[in-house]
Short mmCIF file of C-alpha atoms in Angstrom, two decimals:
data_model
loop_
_atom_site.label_atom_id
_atom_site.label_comp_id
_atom_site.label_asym_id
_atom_site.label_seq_id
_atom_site.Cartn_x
_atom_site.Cartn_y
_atom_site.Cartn_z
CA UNK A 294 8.27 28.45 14.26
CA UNK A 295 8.31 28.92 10.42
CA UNK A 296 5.08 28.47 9.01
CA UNK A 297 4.47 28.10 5.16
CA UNK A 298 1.16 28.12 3.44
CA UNK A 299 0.37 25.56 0.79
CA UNK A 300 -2.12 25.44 -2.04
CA UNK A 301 -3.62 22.01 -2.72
CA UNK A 302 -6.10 22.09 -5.68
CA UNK A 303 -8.41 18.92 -4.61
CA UNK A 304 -10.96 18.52 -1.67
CA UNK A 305 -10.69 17.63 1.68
CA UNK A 306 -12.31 14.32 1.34
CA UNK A 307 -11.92 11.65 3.56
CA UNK A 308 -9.65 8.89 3.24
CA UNK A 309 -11.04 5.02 2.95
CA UNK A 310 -14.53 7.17 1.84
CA UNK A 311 -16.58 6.54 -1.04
CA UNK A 312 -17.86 9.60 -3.44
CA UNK A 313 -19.52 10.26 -6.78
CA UNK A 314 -16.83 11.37 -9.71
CA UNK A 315 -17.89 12.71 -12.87
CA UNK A 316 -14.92 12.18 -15.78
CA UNK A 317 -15.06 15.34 -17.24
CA UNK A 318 -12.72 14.49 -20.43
CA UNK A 319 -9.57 12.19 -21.02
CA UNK A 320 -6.12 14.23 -21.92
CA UNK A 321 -2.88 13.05 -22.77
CA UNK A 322 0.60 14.44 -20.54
CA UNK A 323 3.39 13.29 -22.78
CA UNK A 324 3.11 9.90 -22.48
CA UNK A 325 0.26 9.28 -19.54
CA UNK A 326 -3.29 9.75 -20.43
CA UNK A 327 -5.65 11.15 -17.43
CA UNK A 328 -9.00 11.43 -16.61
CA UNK A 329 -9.98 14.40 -15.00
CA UNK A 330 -12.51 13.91 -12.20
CA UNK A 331 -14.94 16.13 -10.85
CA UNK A 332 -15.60 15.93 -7.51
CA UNK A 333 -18.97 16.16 -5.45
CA UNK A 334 -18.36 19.64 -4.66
CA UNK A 335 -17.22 20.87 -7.84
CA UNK A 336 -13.62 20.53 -8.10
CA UNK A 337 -11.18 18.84 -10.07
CA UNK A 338 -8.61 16.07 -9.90
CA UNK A 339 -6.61 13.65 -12.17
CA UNK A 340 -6.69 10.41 -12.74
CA UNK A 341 -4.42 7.96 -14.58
CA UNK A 342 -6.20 6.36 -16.81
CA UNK A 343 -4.06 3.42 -18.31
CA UNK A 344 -5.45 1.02 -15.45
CA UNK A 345 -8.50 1.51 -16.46
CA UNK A 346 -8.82 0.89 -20.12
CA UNK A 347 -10.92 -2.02 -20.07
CA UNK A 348 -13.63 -0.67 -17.41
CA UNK A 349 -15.22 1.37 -20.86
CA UNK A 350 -15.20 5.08 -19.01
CA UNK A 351 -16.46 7.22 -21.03
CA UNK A 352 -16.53 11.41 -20.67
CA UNK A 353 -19.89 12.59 -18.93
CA UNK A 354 -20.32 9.60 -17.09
CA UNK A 355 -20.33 9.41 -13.14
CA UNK A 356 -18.88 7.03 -11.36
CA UNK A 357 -17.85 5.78 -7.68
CA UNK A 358 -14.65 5.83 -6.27
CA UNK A 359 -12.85 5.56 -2.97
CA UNK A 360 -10.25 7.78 -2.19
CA UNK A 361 -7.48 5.12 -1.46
CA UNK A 362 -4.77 7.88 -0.01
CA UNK A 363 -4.49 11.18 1.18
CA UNK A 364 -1.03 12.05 1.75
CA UNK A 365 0.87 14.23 3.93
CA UNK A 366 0.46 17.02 1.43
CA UNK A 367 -2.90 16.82 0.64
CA UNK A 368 -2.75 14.88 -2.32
CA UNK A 369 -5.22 12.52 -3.13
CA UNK A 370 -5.44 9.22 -4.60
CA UNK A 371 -8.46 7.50 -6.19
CA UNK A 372 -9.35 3.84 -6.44
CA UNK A 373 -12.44 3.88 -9.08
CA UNK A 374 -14.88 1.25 -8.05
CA UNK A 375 -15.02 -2.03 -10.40
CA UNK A 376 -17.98 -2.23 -12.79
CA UNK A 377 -18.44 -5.89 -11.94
CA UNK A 378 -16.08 -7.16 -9.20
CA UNK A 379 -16.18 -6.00 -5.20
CA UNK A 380 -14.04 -6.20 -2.90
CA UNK A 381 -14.12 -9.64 -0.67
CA UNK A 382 -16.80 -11.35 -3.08
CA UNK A 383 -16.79 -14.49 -4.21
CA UNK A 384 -16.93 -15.42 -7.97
CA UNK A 385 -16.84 -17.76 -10.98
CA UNK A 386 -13.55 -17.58 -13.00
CA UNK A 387 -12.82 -18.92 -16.57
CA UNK A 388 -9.28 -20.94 -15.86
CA UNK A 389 -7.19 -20.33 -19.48
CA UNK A 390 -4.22 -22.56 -17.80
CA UNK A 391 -2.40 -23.72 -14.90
CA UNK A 392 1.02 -25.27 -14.23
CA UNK A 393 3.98 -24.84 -11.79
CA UNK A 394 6.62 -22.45 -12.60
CA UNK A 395 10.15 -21.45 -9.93
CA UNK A 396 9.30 -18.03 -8.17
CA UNK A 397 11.73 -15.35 -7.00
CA UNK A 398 12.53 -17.67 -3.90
CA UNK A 399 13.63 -20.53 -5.49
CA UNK A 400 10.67 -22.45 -4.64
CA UNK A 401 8.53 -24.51 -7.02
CA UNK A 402 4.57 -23.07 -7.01
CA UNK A 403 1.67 -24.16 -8.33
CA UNK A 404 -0.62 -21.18 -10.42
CA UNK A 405 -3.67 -20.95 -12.64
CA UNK A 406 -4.24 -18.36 -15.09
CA UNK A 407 -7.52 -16.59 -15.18
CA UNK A 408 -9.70 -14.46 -17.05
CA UNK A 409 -12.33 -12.43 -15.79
CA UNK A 410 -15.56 -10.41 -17.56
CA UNK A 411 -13.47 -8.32 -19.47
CA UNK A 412 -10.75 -11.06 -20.71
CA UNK A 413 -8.34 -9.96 -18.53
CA UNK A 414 -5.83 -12.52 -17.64
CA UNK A 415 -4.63 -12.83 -14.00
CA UNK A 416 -2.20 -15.20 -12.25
CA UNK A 417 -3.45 -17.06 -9.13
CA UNK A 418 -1.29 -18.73 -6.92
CA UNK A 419 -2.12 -22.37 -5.68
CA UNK A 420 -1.13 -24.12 -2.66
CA UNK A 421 -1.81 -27.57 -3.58
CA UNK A 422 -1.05 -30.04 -6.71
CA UNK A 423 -3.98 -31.85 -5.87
CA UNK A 424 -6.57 -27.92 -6.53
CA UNK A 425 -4.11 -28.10 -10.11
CA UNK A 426 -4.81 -31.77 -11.11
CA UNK A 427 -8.91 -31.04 -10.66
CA UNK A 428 -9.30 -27.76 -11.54
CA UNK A 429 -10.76 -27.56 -15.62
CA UNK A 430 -13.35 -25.00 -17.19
CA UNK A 431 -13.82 -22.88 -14.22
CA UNK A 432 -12.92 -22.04 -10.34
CA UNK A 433 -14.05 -20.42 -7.38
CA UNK A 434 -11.91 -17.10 -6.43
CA UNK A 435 -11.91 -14.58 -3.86
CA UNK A 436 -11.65 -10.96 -5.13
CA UNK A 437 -9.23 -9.86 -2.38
CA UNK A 438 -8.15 -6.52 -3.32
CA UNK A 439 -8.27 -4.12 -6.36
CA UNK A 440 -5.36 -1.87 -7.00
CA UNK A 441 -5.04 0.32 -9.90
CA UNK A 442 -6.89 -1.60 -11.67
CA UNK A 443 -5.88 -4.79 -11.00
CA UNK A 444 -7.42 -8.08 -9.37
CA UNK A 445 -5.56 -9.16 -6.29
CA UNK A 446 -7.08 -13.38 -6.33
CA UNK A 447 -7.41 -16.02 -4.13
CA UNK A 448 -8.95 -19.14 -4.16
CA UNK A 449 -12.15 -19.48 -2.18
CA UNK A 450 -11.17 -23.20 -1.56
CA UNK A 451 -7.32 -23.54 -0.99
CA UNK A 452 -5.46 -21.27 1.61
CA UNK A 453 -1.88 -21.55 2.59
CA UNK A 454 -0.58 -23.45 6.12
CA UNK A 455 0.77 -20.54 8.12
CA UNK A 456 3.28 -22.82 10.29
CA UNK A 457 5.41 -21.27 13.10
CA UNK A 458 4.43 -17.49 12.06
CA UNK A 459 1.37 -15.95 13.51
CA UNK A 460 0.30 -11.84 12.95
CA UNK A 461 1.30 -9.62 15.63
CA UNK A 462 4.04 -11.72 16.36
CA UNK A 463 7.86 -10.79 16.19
CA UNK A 464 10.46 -13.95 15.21
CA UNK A 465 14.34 -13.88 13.94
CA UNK A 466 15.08 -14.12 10.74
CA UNK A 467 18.24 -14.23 8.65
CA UNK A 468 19.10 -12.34 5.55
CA UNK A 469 20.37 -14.52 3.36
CA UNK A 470 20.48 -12.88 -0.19
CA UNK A 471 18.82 -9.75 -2.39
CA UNK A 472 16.56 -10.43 -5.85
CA UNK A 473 14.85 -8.07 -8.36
CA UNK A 474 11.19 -8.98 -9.15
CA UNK A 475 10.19 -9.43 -12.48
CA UNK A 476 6.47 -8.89 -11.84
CA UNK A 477 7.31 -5.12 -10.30
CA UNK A 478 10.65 -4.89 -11.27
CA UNK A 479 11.77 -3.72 -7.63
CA UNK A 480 14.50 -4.87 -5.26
CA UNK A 481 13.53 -7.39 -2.07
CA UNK A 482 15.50 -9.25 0.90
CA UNK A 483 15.43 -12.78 1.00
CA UNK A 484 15.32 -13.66 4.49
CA UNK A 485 14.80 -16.65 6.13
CA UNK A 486 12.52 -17.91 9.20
CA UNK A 487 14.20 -20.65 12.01
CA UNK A 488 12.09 -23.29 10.29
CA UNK A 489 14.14 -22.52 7.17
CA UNK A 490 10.98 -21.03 5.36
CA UNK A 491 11.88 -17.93 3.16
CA UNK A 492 10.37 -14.88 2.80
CA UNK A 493 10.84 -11.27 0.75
CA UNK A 494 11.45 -7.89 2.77
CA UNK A 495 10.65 -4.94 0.05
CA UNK A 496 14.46 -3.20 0.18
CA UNK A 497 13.16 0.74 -0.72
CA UNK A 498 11.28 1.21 2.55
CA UNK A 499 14.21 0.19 4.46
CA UNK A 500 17.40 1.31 3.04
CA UNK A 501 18.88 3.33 6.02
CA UNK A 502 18.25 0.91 8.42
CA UNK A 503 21.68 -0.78 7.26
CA UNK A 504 20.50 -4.22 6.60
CA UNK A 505 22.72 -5.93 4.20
CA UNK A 506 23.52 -10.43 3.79
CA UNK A 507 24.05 -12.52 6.92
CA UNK A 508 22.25 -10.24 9.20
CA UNK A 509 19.89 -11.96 12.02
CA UNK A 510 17.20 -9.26 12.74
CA UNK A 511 13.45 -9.20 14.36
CA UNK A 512 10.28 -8.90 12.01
CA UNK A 513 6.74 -7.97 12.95
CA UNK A 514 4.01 -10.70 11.01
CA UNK A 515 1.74 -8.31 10.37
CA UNK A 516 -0.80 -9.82 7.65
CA UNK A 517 -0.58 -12.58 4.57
CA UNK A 518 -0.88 -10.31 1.92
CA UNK A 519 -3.15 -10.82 -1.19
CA UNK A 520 -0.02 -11.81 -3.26
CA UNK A 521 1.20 -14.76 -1.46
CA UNK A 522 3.44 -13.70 1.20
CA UNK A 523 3.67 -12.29 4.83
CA UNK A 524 4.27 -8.71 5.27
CA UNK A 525 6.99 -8.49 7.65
CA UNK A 526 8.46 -4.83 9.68
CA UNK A 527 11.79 -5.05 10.69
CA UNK A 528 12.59 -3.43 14.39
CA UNK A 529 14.11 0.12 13.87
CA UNK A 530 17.15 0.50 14.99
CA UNK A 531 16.62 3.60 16.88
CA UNK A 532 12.67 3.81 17.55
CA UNK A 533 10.20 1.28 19.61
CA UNK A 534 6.51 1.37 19.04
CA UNK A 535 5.21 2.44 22.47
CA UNK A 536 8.06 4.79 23.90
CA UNK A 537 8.11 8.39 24.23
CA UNK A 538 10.97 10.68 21.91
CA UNK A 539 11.70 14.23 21.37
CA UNK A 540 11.91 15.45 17.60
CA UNK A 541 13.20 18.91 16.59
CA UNK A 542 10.32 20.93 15.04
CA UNK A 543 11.31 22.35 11.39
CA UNK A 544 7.67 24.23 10.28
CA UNK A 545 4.33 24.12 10.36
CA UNK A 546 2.71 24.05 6.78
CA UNK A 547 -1.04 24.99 6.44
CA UNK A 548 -2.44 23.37 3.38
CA UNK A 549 -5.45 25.46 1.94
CA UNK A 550 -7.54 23.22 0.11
CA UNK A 551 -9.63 24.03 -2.76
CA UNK A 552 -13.20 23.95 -0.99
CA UNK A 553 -11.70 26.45 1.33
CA UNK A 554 -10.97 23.74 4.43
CA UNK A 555 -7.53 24.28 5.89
CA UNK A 556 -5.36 20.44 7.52
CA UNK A 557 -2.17 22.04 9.82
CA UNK A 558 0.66 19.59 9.51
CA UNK A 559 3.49 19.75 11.98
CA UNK A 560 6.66 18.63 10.05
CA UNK A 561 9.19 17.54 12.59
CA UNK A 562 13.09 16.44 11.75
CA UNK A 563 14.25 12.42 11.90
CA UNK A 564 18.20 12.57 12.00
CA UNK A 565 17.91 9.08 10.94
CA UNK A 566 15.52 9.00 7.85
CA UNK A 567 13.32 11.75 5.63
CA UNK A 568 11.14 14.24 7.84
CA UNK A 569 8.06 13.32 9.09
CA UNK A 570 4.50 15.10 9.38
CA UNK A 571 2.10 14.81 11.78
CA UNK A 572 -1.62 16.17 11.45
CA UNK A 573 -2.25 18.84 14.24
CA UNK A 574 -5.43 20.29 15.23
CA UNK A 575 -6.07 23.95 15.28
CA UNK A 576 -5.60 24.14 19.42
CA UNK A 577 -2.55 22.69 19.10
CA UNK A 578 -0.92 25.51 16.79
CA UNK A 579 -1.00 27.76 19.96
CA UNK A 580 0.22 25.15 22.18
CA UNK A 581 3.54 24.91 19.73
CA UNK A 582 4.03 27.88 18.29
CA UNK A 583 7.23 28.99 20.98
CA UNK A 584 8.88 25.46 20.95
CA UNK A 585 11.81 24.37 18.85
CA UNK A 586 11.73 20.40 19.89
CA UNK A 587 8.45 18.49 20.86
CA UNK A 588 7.36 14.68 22.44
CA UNK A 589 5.74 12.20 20.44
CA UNK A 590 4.76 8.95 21.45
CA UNK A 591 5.26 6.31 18.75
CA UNK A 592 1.93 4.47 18.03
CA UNK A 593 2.80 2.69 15.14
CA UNK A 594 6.30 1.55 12.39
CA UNK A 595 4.68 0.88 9.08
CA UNK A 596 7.14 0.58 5.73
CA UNK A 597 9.87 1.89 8.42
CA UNK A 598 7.58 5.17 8.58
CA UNK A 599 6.97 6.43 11.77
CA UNK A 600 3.37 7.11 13.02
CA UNK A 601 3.51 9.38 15.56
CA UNK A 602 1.23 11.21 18.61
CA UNK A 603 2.18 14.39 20.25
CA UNK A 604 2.32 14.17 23.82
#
């Protein structure tokens, strides 16, 4: 087995934690800006800073963040806790306006447009006419998720019917057409349910899987996301949650972090899609050191990735 060893230059925190940041100074890269972050045992990380204008960092100061991703690599991502706004709280919004506008399905929706402490406006969508025709001065809203920055809403009295679809169900839908969002700017399926609802498939994590207009295939509900819309996982076309394949073994890389803590990742070849890699424990390094192929079980298909455990 080839084995390669990586440098990473952050921590081995751990993901979905909370830890104390110090900003040691903002810099400019061409035409990002970056904090860079000290973390609790001494080292040092970048963070973009344009999300966060309006939370007033300032150099020297220390603040709490979670670290939203660690990826395959060793990378790590932070999410910078709000300075007034948590997670799954309930609060008082100023409502600037409201109205109904066509979205990227065709369908007429009700919004209101929001400020919050630091007069940042925010779009919240509305279910009913009748939340539009009552709603002056100020409204009840659900912080539901922050994301670079950036107040995922809801409102703490008006929640969607979810009719025929439930999570952790699979139904049939149709593909009936493709559209660019203006809010993200990124490509989607519009497919549609057998009660004629519609509903958006994000096209990048799914590209190799062949789906293209007129094509019946069988989605996964797995959540209503803080934007409005069920998140829905297409069957692979050759993988099932559950069942047992073999994948040809291309490396083991050994990423050397920068407190000195080592994460073996087992990167293993898809024929079908990019490689994959697999956290391994130390043991298991002897156990696969002679092989060329290997088992994995297939826990979970998320975004079309596969999340796999060696057998």
């Amino acid at each position: 087995m080839r084995i390669r060893n990586l440098t990473v230059s952050n921590s081995r925190l751990t993901e979905g934690e909370y830890y104390p940041f110090s900003i040691i100074k903002k810099m400019e890269m061409g035409r990002e800006s970056y904090y860079v972050m000290q973390d609790p045992l001494g080292y040092k990380i970048l963070m973009p800073a344009n999300f966060y204008t309006h939370y007033g960092f300032k150099p020297g100061q220390t603040i709490t963040c979670r670290v939203d991703k660690i990826n395959c690599n060793g990378r790590m991502y932070l999410e910078p806790m709000h300075p007034f706004y948590k997670e799954g709280e309930v609060y008082d919004f100023k409502v600037s306006d409201k109205g109904v506008r066509i979205n990227i399905l065709d369908e007429q929706e009700y919004f209101l447009l929001i400020k919050d402490v630091f007069d940042q406006q925010w779009t919240v969508k509305v279910y009913s006419e009748q939340v539009i025709d009552h709603t002056s001065g100020k409204i009840r809203c659900r912080v539901e998720r922050i994301k670079k920055g950036k107040l995922f809403l809801g409102l703490e009295s008006d929640k969607p019917l979810h009719e025929g679809l439930a999570t952790g169900k699979r139904y049939s839908f149709t593909i009936i057409g493709e559209r660019i969002n203006p809010q993200d700017k990124l490509a989607y399926y519009v497919l549609k349910d057998q009660q004629g609802n519609k509903h958006l498939l994000k096209k990048k994590y799914y590209t190799h899987y062949g789906l293209k207009k007129g094509l019946e295939i069988v989605c996964r509900v797995d959540k209503f996301t803080s934007d409005g819309y069920f998140f829905l996982e297409p069957e692979n076309p050759w993988y099932k949650e559950g069942e047992v394949y073999e994948f040809k073994i291309l490396e083991l890389q050994k990423l050397n972090f920068s407190d000195g803590s080592l994460q073996n990742v087992l990167v293993l070849d898809d024929p079908h899609s990019e490689e994959i890699k697999v956290f391994i424990e130390p043991g298991q390094v002897e156990q696969l050191k002679e092989r060329k192929t290997v088992l994995c079980r297939i826990n979970k298909i998320r975004k079309s990735r596969l999340e796999l455990e060696i057998i």
